[in-house]
PDB file of C-alpha atoms in Angstrom:
ATOM      1  CA  MET A  28      -5.723 120.516 188.362  1.00  0.00           C
ATOM      2  CA  SER A  29      -6.747 122.435 185.255  1.00  0.00           C
ATOM      3  CA  GLY A  30      -7.832 120.808 182.021  1.00  0.00           C
ATOM      4  CA  MET A  31      -4.912 122.535 180.282  1.00  0.00           C
ATOM      5  CA  THR A  32      -2.427 120.873 182.649  1.00  0.00           C
ATOM      6  CA  LEU A  33      -4.055 117.509 182.126  1.00  0.00           C
ATOM      7  CA  GLU A  34      -3.885 117.955 178.357  1.00  0.00           C
ATOM      8  CA  ARG A  35      -0.229 118.918 178.544  1.00  0.00           C
ATOM      9  CA  ASN A  36       0.589 115.906 180.721  1.00  0.00           C
ATOM     10  CA  ASP A  37      -1.201 113.684 178.205  1.00  0.00           C
ATOM     11  CA  LEU A  38       0.873 115.199 175.398  1.00  0.00           C
ATOM     12  CA  VAL A  39       4.114 114.589 177.296  1.00  0.00           C
ATOM     13  CA  GLU A  40       3.114 110.970 177.948  1.00  0.00           C
ATOM     14  CA  ALA A  41       2.200 110.503 174.281  1.00  0.00           C
ATOM     15  CA  THR A  42       5.600 111.928 173.296  1.00  0.00           C
ATOM     16  CA  HIS A  43       7.344 109.450 175.600  1.00  0.00           C
ATOM     17  CA  ARG A  44       5.409 106.603 173.972  1.00  0.00           C
ATOM     18  CA  GLY A  45       6.369 107.796 170.499  1.00  0.00           C
ATOM     19  CA  LEU A  46      10.015 108.050 171.494  1.00  0.00           C
ATOM     20  CA  ALA A  47       9.911 104.570 173.037  1.00  0.00           C
ATOM     21  CA  ARG A  48       8.725 103.163 169.716  1.00  0.00           C
ATOM     22  CA  VAL A  49      11.563 104.947 167.925  1.00  0.00           C
ATOM     23  CA  TRP A  50      14.056 103.488 170.393  1.00  0.00           C
ATOM     24  CA  ILE A  51      12.797  99.924 169.961  1.00  0.00           C
ATOM     25  CA  ASP A  52      13.156 100.194 166.173  1.00  0.00           C
ATOM     26  CA  PHE A  53      16.569 101.840 166.505  1.00  0.00           C
ATOM     27  CA  GLU A  54      18.021  99.269 168.884  1.00  0.00           C
ATOM     28  CA  SER A  55      16.697  96.403 166.754  1.00  0.00           C
ATOM     29  CA  ALA A  56      18.341  97.859 163.652  1.00  0.00           C
ATOM     30  CA  LEU A  57      21.572  98.781 165.424  1.00  0.00           C
ATOM     31  CA  VAL A  58      22.457  95.187 166.304  1.00  0.00           C
ATOM     32  CA  GLN A  59      22.428  94.368 162.580  1.00  0.00           C
ATOM     33  CA  VAL A  60      25.119  96.929 161.727  1.00  0.00           C
ATOM     34  CA  PRO A  61      28.183  94.793 160.843  1.00  0.00           C
ATOM     35  CA  LEU A  62      30.608  96.413 163.296  1.00  0.00           C
ATOM     36  CA  ILE A  63      28.127  96.245 166.176  1.00  0.00           C
ATOM     37  CA  ALA A  64      27.170  92.674 165.278  1.00  0.00           C
ATOM     38  CA  ARG A  65      30.832  91.658 165.422  1.00  0.00           C
ATOM     39  CA  MET A  66      31.233  93.285 168.818  1.00  0.00           C
ATOM     40  CA  LEU A  67      28.089  91.648 170.213  1.00  0.00           C
ATOM     41  CA  GLY A  68      29.201  88.321 168.737  1.00  0.00           C
ATOM     42  CA  GLN A  69      32.576  88.626 170.498  1.00  0.00           C
ATOM     43  CA  ARG A  70      34.373  88.840 167.156  1.00  0.00           C
ATOM     44  CA  MET A  71      35.616  92.437 167.265  1.00  0.00           C
ATOM     45  CA  ARG A  72      39.264  93.061 166.449  1.00  0.00           C
ATOM     46  CA  ALA A  73      41.403  95.815 167.967  1.00  0.00           C
ATOM     47  CA  GLU A  74      41.587  97.728 164.704  1.00  0.00           C
ATOM     48  CA  GLU A  75      37.790  97.661 164.456  1.00  0.00           C
ATOM     49  CA  TYR A  76      37.477  99.176 167.913  1.00  0.00           C
ATOM     50  CA  ARG A  77      39.909 101.922 166.924  1.00  0.00           C
ATOM     51  CA  ARG A  78      37.837 102.588 163.807  1.00  0.00           C
ATOM     52  CA  LEU A  79      34.740 102.870 165.991  1.00  0.00           C
ATOM     53  CA  LEU A  80      36.491 105.434 168.210  1.00  0.00           C
ATOM     54  CA  VAL A  81      37.609 107.458 165.191  1.00  0.00           C
ATOM     55  CA  ASN A  82      34.102 107.641 163.806  1.00  0.00           C
ATOM     56  CA  LEU A  83      32.443 108.360 167.146  1.00  0.00           C
ATOM     57  CA  ARG A  84      34.772 111.307 167.671  1.00  0.00           C
ATOM     58  CA  GLN A  85      33.529 112.967 164.489  1.00  0.00           C
ATOM     59  CA  GLN A  86      30.017 113.127 165.957  1.00  0.00           C
ATOM     60  CA  VAL A  87      30.993 113.833 169.564  1.00  0.00           C
ATOM     61  CA  VAL A  88      33.271 116.770 168.754  1.00  0.00           C
ATOM     62  CA  GLU A  89      30.283 118.513 167.153  1.00  0.00           C
ATOM     63  CA  GLY A  90      27.775 117.676 169.882  1.00  0.00           C
ATOM     64  CA  SER A  91      28.182 120.607 172.251  1.00  0.00           C
ATOM     65  CA  ARG A  92      28.387 122.952 169.261  1.00  0.00           C
ATOM     66  CA  TRP A  93      24.983 122.132 167.845  1.00  0.00           C
ATOM     67  CA  ILE A  94      23.454 122.103 171.334  1.00  0.00           C
ATOM     68  CA  SER A  95      24.902 125.586 171.910  1.00  0.00           C
ATOM     69  CA  ARG A  96      23.535 126.776 168.584  1.00  0.00           C
ATOM     70  CA  ALA A  97      20.115 125.373 169.432  1.00  0.00           C
ATOM     71  CA  ALA A  98      20.211 127.160 172.800  1.00  0.00           C
ATOM     72  CA  SER A  99      21.029 130.458 171.111  1.00  0.00           C
ATOM     73  CA  ASN A 100      17.947 130.098 168.893  1.00  0.00           C
ATOM     74  CA  LEU A 101      15.469 129.447 171.710  1.00  0.00           C
ATOM     75  CA  GLY A 102      13.276 132.479 172.290  1.00  0.00           C
ATOM     76  CA  PRO A 103      12.418 134.220 175.580  1.00  0.00           C
ATOM     77  CA  GLU A 104       9.468 131.924 176.232  1.00  0.00           C
ATOM     78  CA  HIS A 105      11.928 129.024 176.424  1.00  0.00           C
ATOM     79  CA  GLU A 106      14.329 130.610 178.909  1.00  0.00           C
ATOM     80  CA  GLU A 107      14.411 127.645 181.302  1.00  0.00           C
ATOM     81  CA  LEU A 108      14.799 125.198 178.436  1.00  0.00           C
ATOM     82  CA  ARG A 109      17.676 127.283 177.077  1.00  0.00           C
ATOM     83  CA  SER A 110      19.422 127.033 180.444  1.00  0.00           C
ATOM     84  CA  LEU A 111      19.126 123.236 180.330  1.00  0.00           C
ATOM     85  CA  PHE A 112      20.581 123.178 176.820  1.00  0.00           C
ATOM     86  CA  VAL A 113      23.518 125.361 177.881  1.00  0.00           C
ATOM     87  CA  ARG A 114      24.292 123.179 180.904  1.00  0.00           C
ATOM     88  CA  HIS A 115      24.160 120.104 178.711  1.00  0.00           C
ATOM     89  CA  ALA A 116      26.549 121.661 176.181  1.00  0.00           C
ATOM     90  CA  VAL A 117      29.010 122.480 178.957  1.00  0.00           C
ATOM     91  CA  ALA A 118      28.840 118.919 180.277  1.00  0.00           C
ATOM     92  CA  GLU A 119      29.557 117.464 176.812  1.00  0.00           C
ATOM     93  CA  HIS A 120      32.078 119.849 175.300  1.00  0.00           C
ATOM     94  CA  ARG A 121      35.279 117.926 176.161  1.00  0.00           C
ATOM     95  CA  ASP A 122      34.033 114.371 175.757  1.00  0.00           C
ATOM     96  CA  TYR A 123      35.955 113.973 172.514  1.00  0.00           C
ATOM     97  CA  ARG A 124      39.194 114.052 174.517  1.00  0.00           C
ATOM     98  CA  LEU A 125      38.194 110.790 176.210  1.00  0.00           C
ATOM     99  CA  LEU A 126      37.875 109.238 172.758  1.00  0.00           C
ATOM    100  CA  GLU A 127      41.344 110.444 171.824  1.00  0.00           C
ATOM    101  CA  ASP A 128      42.792 109.015 175.046  1.00  0.00           C
ATOM    102  CA  ASN A 129      40.997 105.714 174.477  1.00  0.00           C
ATOM    103  CA  TYR A 130      42.327 105.531 170.931  1.00  0.00           C
ATOM    104  CA  VAL A 131      45.907 105.914 172.132  1.00  0.00           C
ATOM    105  CA  ALA A 132      45.376 103.396 174.949  1.00  0.00           C
ATOM    106  CA  ALA A 133      44.008 100.936 172.355  1.00  0.00           C
ATOM    107  CA  GLY A 134      47.182 101.187 170.271  1.00  0.00           C
ATOM    108  CA  GLY A 135      46.543 104.153 167.985  1.00  0.00           C
ATOM    109  CA  GLN A 136      48.289 107.486 167.483  1.00  0.00           C
ATOM    110  CA  ALA A 137      46.599 110.674 168.683  1.00  0.00           C
ATOM    111  CA  GLU A 138      47.149 112.492 165.395  1.00  0.00           C
ATOM    112  CA  GLU A 139      45.361 109.720 163.493  1.00  0.00           C
ATOM    113  CA  ILE A 140      42.069 110.199 165.330  1.00  0.00           C
ATOM    114  CA  ARG A 141      42.376 113.990 165.429  1.00  0.00           C
ATOM    115  CA  SER A 142      42.928 114.346 161.689  1.00  0.00           C
ATOM    116  CA  ALA A 143      40.466 111.716 160.426  1.00  0.00           C
ATOM    117  CA  PRO A 144      37.652 113.065 158.218  1.00  0.00           C
ATOM    118  CA  LYS A 145      33.987 112.406 158.852  1.00  0.00           C
ATOM    119  CA  ASN A 146      32.498 109.425 157.053  1.00  0.00           C
ATOM    120  CA  ILE A 147      29.485 110.134 154.849  1.00  0.00           C
ATOM    121  CA  GLY A 148      27.041 109.091 157.555  1.00  0.00           C
ATOM    122  CA  SER A 149      28.641 111.441 160.066  1.00  0.00           C
ATOM    123  CA  GLU A 150      28.524 114.216 157.473  1.00  0.00           C
ATOM    124  CA  ALA A 151      24.793 113.661 157.038  1.00  0.00           C
ATOM    125  CA  LEU A 152      24.158 113.553 160.795  1.00  0.00           C
ATOM    126  CA  SER A 153      26.194 116.701 161.436  1.00  0.00           C
ATOM    127  CA  ALA A 154      24.521 118.600 158.595  1.00  0.00           C
ATOM    128  CA  PHE A 155      21.068 117.710 159.877  1.00  0.00           C
ATOM    129  CA  MET A 156      21.932 118.676 163.463  1.00  0.00           C
ATOM    130  CA  TYR A 157      23.235 122.103 162.500  1.00  0.00           C
ATOM    131  CA  GLN A 158      20.353 122.742 160.122  1.00  0.00           C
ATOM    132  CA  ALA A 159      17.803 121.812 162.782  1.00  0.00           C
ATOM    133  CA  ALA A 160      19.630 123.777 165.505  1.00  0.00           C
ATOM    134  CA  SER A 161      19.612 126.894 163.315  1.00  0.00           C
ATOM    135  CA  ARG A 162      15.827 127.111 163.201  1.00  0.00           C
ATOM    136  CA  ALA A 163      13.865 129.392 165.497  1.00  0.00           C
ATOM    137  CA  ASP A 164      12.902 127.605 168.739  1.00  0.00           C
ATOM    138  CA  PRO A 165      14.434 124.224 167.759  1.00  0.00           C
ATOM    139  CA  VAL A 166      12.758 122.206 170.528  1.00  0.00           C
ATOM    140  CA  GLY A 167      12.439 119.245 168.170  1.00  0.00           C
ATOM    141  CA  LEU A 168      16.115 118.537 168.842  1.00  0.00           C
ATOM    142  CA  LEU A 169      15.038 117.020 172.136  1.00  0.00           C
ATOM    143  CA  GLY A 170      14.284 113.980 170.000  1.00  0.00           C
ATOM    144  CA  ALA A 171      17.910 113.902 168.871  1.00  0.00           C
ATOM    145  CA  MET A 172      19.073 114.151 172.479  1.00  0.00           C
ATOM    146  CA  PHE A 173      16.799 111.274 173.442  1.00  0.00           C
ATOM    147  CA  VAL A 174      18.447 108.958 170.924  1.00  0.00           C
ATOM    148  CA  ILE A 175      22.045 109.975 171.634  1.00  0.00           C
ATOM    149  CA  GLU A 176      21.709 110.049 175.418  1.00  0.00           C
ATOM    150  CA  GLY A 177      19.743 106.801 175.297  1.00  0.00           C
ATOM    151  CA  LEU A 178      22.711 105.151 173.624  1.00  0.00           C
ATOM    152  CA  GLY A 179      24.882 106.247 176.499  1.00  0.00           C
ATOM    153  CA  GLU A 180      22.546 105.136 179.244  1.00  0.00           C
ATOM    154  CA  ARG A 181      21.376 101.830 177.780  1.00  0.00           C
ATOM    155  CA  LEU A 182      24.211 100.583 175.576  1.00  0.00           C
ATOM    156  CA  ALA A 183      27.535 102.269 176.350  1.00  0.00           C
ATOM    157  CA  GLY A 184      28.145 100.406 179.607  1.00  0.00           C
ATOM    158  CA  PRO A 185      27.536  96.905 178.209  1.00  0.00           C
ATOM    159  CA  TRP A 186      29.539  97.801 175.102  1.00  0.00           C
ATOM    160  CA  SER A 187      32.518  98.916 177.191  1.00  0.00           C
ATOM    161  CA  GLU A 188      32.515  95.645 179.143  1.00  0.00           C
ATOM    162  CA  ALA A 189      32.152  93.558 175.983  1.00  0.00           C
ATOM    163  CA  ILE A 190      35.050  95.359 174.290  1.00  0.00           C
ATOM    164  CA  LYS A 191      37.309  95.054 177.349  1.00  0.00           C
ATOM    165  CA  ALA A 192      36.628  91.321 177.591  1.00  0.00           C
ATOM    166  CA  GLN A 193      37.192  90.615 173.894  1.00  0.00           C
ATOM    167  CA  LEU A 194      40.304  92.697 173.405  1.00  0.00           C
ATOM    168  CA  GLY A 195      41.913  92.432 176.838  1.00  0.00           C
ATOM    169  CA  LEU A 196      41.963  96.196 177.242  1.00  0.00           C
ATOM    170  CA  GLY A 197      42.166  98.157 180.469  1.00  0.00           C
ATOM    171  CA  ASP A 198      39.735 100.761 181.747  1.00  0.00           C
ATOM    172  CA  GLU A 199      41.819 103.529 180.219  1.00  0.00           C
ATOM    173  CA  ALA A 200      40.908 102.265 176.736  1.00  0.00           C
ATOM    174  CA  VAL A 201      37.115 102.260 177.226  1.00  0.00           C
ATOM    175  CA  SER A 202      36.598 105.244 179.537  1.00  0.00           C
ATOM    176  CA  PHE A 203      34.395 107.143 177.066  1.00  0.00           C
ATOM    177  CA  LEU A 204      31.824 104.349 176.855  1.00  0.00           C
ATOM    178  CA  ALA A 205      32.099 103.533 180.560  1.00  0.00           C
ATOM    179  CA  TYR A 206      31.629 107.186 181.555  1.00  0.00           C
ATOM    180  CA  HIS A 207      28.503 107.573 179.464  1.00  0.00           C
ATOM    181  CA  GLY A 208      27.112 104.296 180.683  1.00  0.00           C
ATOM    182  CA  ALA A 209      27.449 105.562 184.252  1.00  0.00           C
ATOM    183  CA  ASN A 210      26.344 109.175 183.743  1.00  0.00           C
ATOM    184  CA  ASP A 211      23.861 109.450 180.895  1.00  0.00           C
ATOM    185  CA  GLY A 212      21.014 108.432 183.183  1.00  0.00           C
ATOM    186  CA  ASP A 213      21.429 111.883 184.750  1.00  0.00           C
ATOM    187  CA  HIS A 214      21.347 113.401 181.287  1.00  0.00           C
ATOM    188  CA  LEU A 215      18.069 111.610 180.580  1.00  0.00           C
ATOM    189  CA  ASP A 216      16.657 113.026 183.801  1.00  0.00           C
ATOM    190  CA  MET A 217      17.493 116.433 182.354  1.00  0.00           C
ATOM    191  CA  PHE A 218      15.791 115.370 179.153  1.00  0.00           C
ATOM    192  CA  ASP A 219      12.594 114.517 181.032  1.00  0.00           C
ATOM    193  CA  ARG A 220      12.558 117.976 182.606  1.00  0.00           C
ATOM    194  CA  ALA A 221      13.191 119.575 179.230  1.00  0.00           C
ATOM    195  CA  LEU A 222      10.416 117.552 177.605  1.00  0.00           C
ATOM    196  CA  ALA A 223       7.919 118.680 180.229  1.00  0.00           C
ATOM    197  CA  LEU A 224       8.889 122.282 179.503  1.00  0.00           C
ATOM    198  CA  ALA A 225       8.883 121.957 175.718  1.00  0.00           C
ATOM    199  CA  VAL A 226       5.746 119.984 174.849  1.00  0.00           C
ATOM    200  CA  SER A 227       3.095 122.669 174.588  1.00  0.00           C
ATOM    201  CA  ASP A 228       0.943 121.213 171.818  1.00  0.00           C
ATOM    202  CA  ALA A 229       0.613 118.232 169.476  1.00  0.00           C
ATOM    203  CA  ARG A 230       2.728 119.903 166.785  1.00  0.00           C
ATOM    204  CA  VAL A 231       5.725 120.155 169.120  1.00  0.00           C
ATOM    205  CA  ALA A 232       5.211 116.579 170.325  1.00  0.00           C
ATOM    206  CA  ASP A 233       5.168 115.275 166.752  1.00  0.00           C
ATOM    207  CA  ASP A 234       8.258 117.323 165.862  1.00  0.00           C
ATOM    208  CA  ILE A 235      10.255 115.853 168.745  1.00  0.00           C
ATOM    209  CA  VAL A 236       9.373 112.291 167.736  1.00  0.00           C
ATOM    210  CA  ARG A 237      10.153 113.060 164.086  1.00  0.00           C
ATOM    211  CA  HIS A 238      13.592 114.408 164.988  1.00  0.00           C
ATOM    212  CA  ALA A 239      14.240 111.233 166.981  1.00  0.00           C
ATOM    213  CA  LYS A 240      13.374 109.098 163.940  1.00  0.00           C
ATOM    214  CA  ILE A 241      15.699 111.067 161.684  1.00  0.00           C
ATOM    215  CA  VAL A 242      18.618 111.041 164.108  1.00  0.00           C
ATOM    216  CA  ALA A 243      18.179 107.331 164.860  1.00  0.00           C
ATOM    217  CA  ARG A 244      18.514 106.596 161.154  1.00  0.00           C
ATOM    218  CA  LEU A 245      21.453 108.950 160.632  1.00  0.00           C
ATOM    219  CA  TYR A 246      23.282 107.681 163.715  1.00  0.00           C
ATOM    220  CA  ARG A 247      22.992 104.155 162.372  1.00  0.00           C
ATOM    221  CA  LEU A 248      24.176 105.389 158.970  1.00  0.00           C
ATOM    222  CA  GLN A 249      27.428 106.704 160.423  1.00  0.00           C
ATOM    223  CA  LEU A 250      28.112 103.247 161.882  1.00  0.00           C
ATOM    224  CA  GLU A 251      27.175 101.535 158.627  1.00  0.00           C
ATOM    225  CA  GLU A 252      29.517 103.818 156.632  1.00  0.00           C
ATOM    226  CA  ILE A 253      32.354 103.483 159.135  1.00  0.00           C
ATOM    227  CA  ASP A 254      35.183 103.688 156.578  1.00  0.00           C
ATOM    228  CA  ASN A 255      33.394 105.457 153.737  1.00  0.00           C
ATOM    229  CA  VAL A 256      34.868 108.954 153.602  1.00  0.00           C
TER     230      VAL A 256
END
């Protein structure tokens, strides 16, 4: 095995360690967000769950769009990585419909969730995503994917069960969270492949971790500013 391959493997491992530290800080801070704390403390009300769905939709509806934009700005040397981005965008592009269905099943009206504006945290997250995706070779956005897909794999499943138990809802009202809890592990496998392709030097590794830090903070902000439009 060449020294270059060894160095690249070391860089990928160092990137994973940096991302793990970001995740630990993110998860620790997330449980202190009032809405999440109420849910974890079995004190969530039905209207609070509907508010959560409304605000999640504002981020989810944009997700495949910024991934597609990022893919379009990856150069020829990132052809395989671009293919992974495109497949991921296709997999995500209708997820917002699950949120709409869940909202109706939880007692809301479809037009309410479809017409709701972004809160100020969602505005900040969306603006950052599009700005980052518009750069040339925006491989740093893998850090954003790590945070968002990590939420699905590690937290969405337990959240769906907690919400069902507290509110007496059926599966049809929590299918978005349940789906991501069951399937985002596959998305993280894709992320691992993408990371191995993307991390070519220390600058790229640092950029990926930095993007993860920013998105972790902005994702939490949209949950903190749940009704602030």
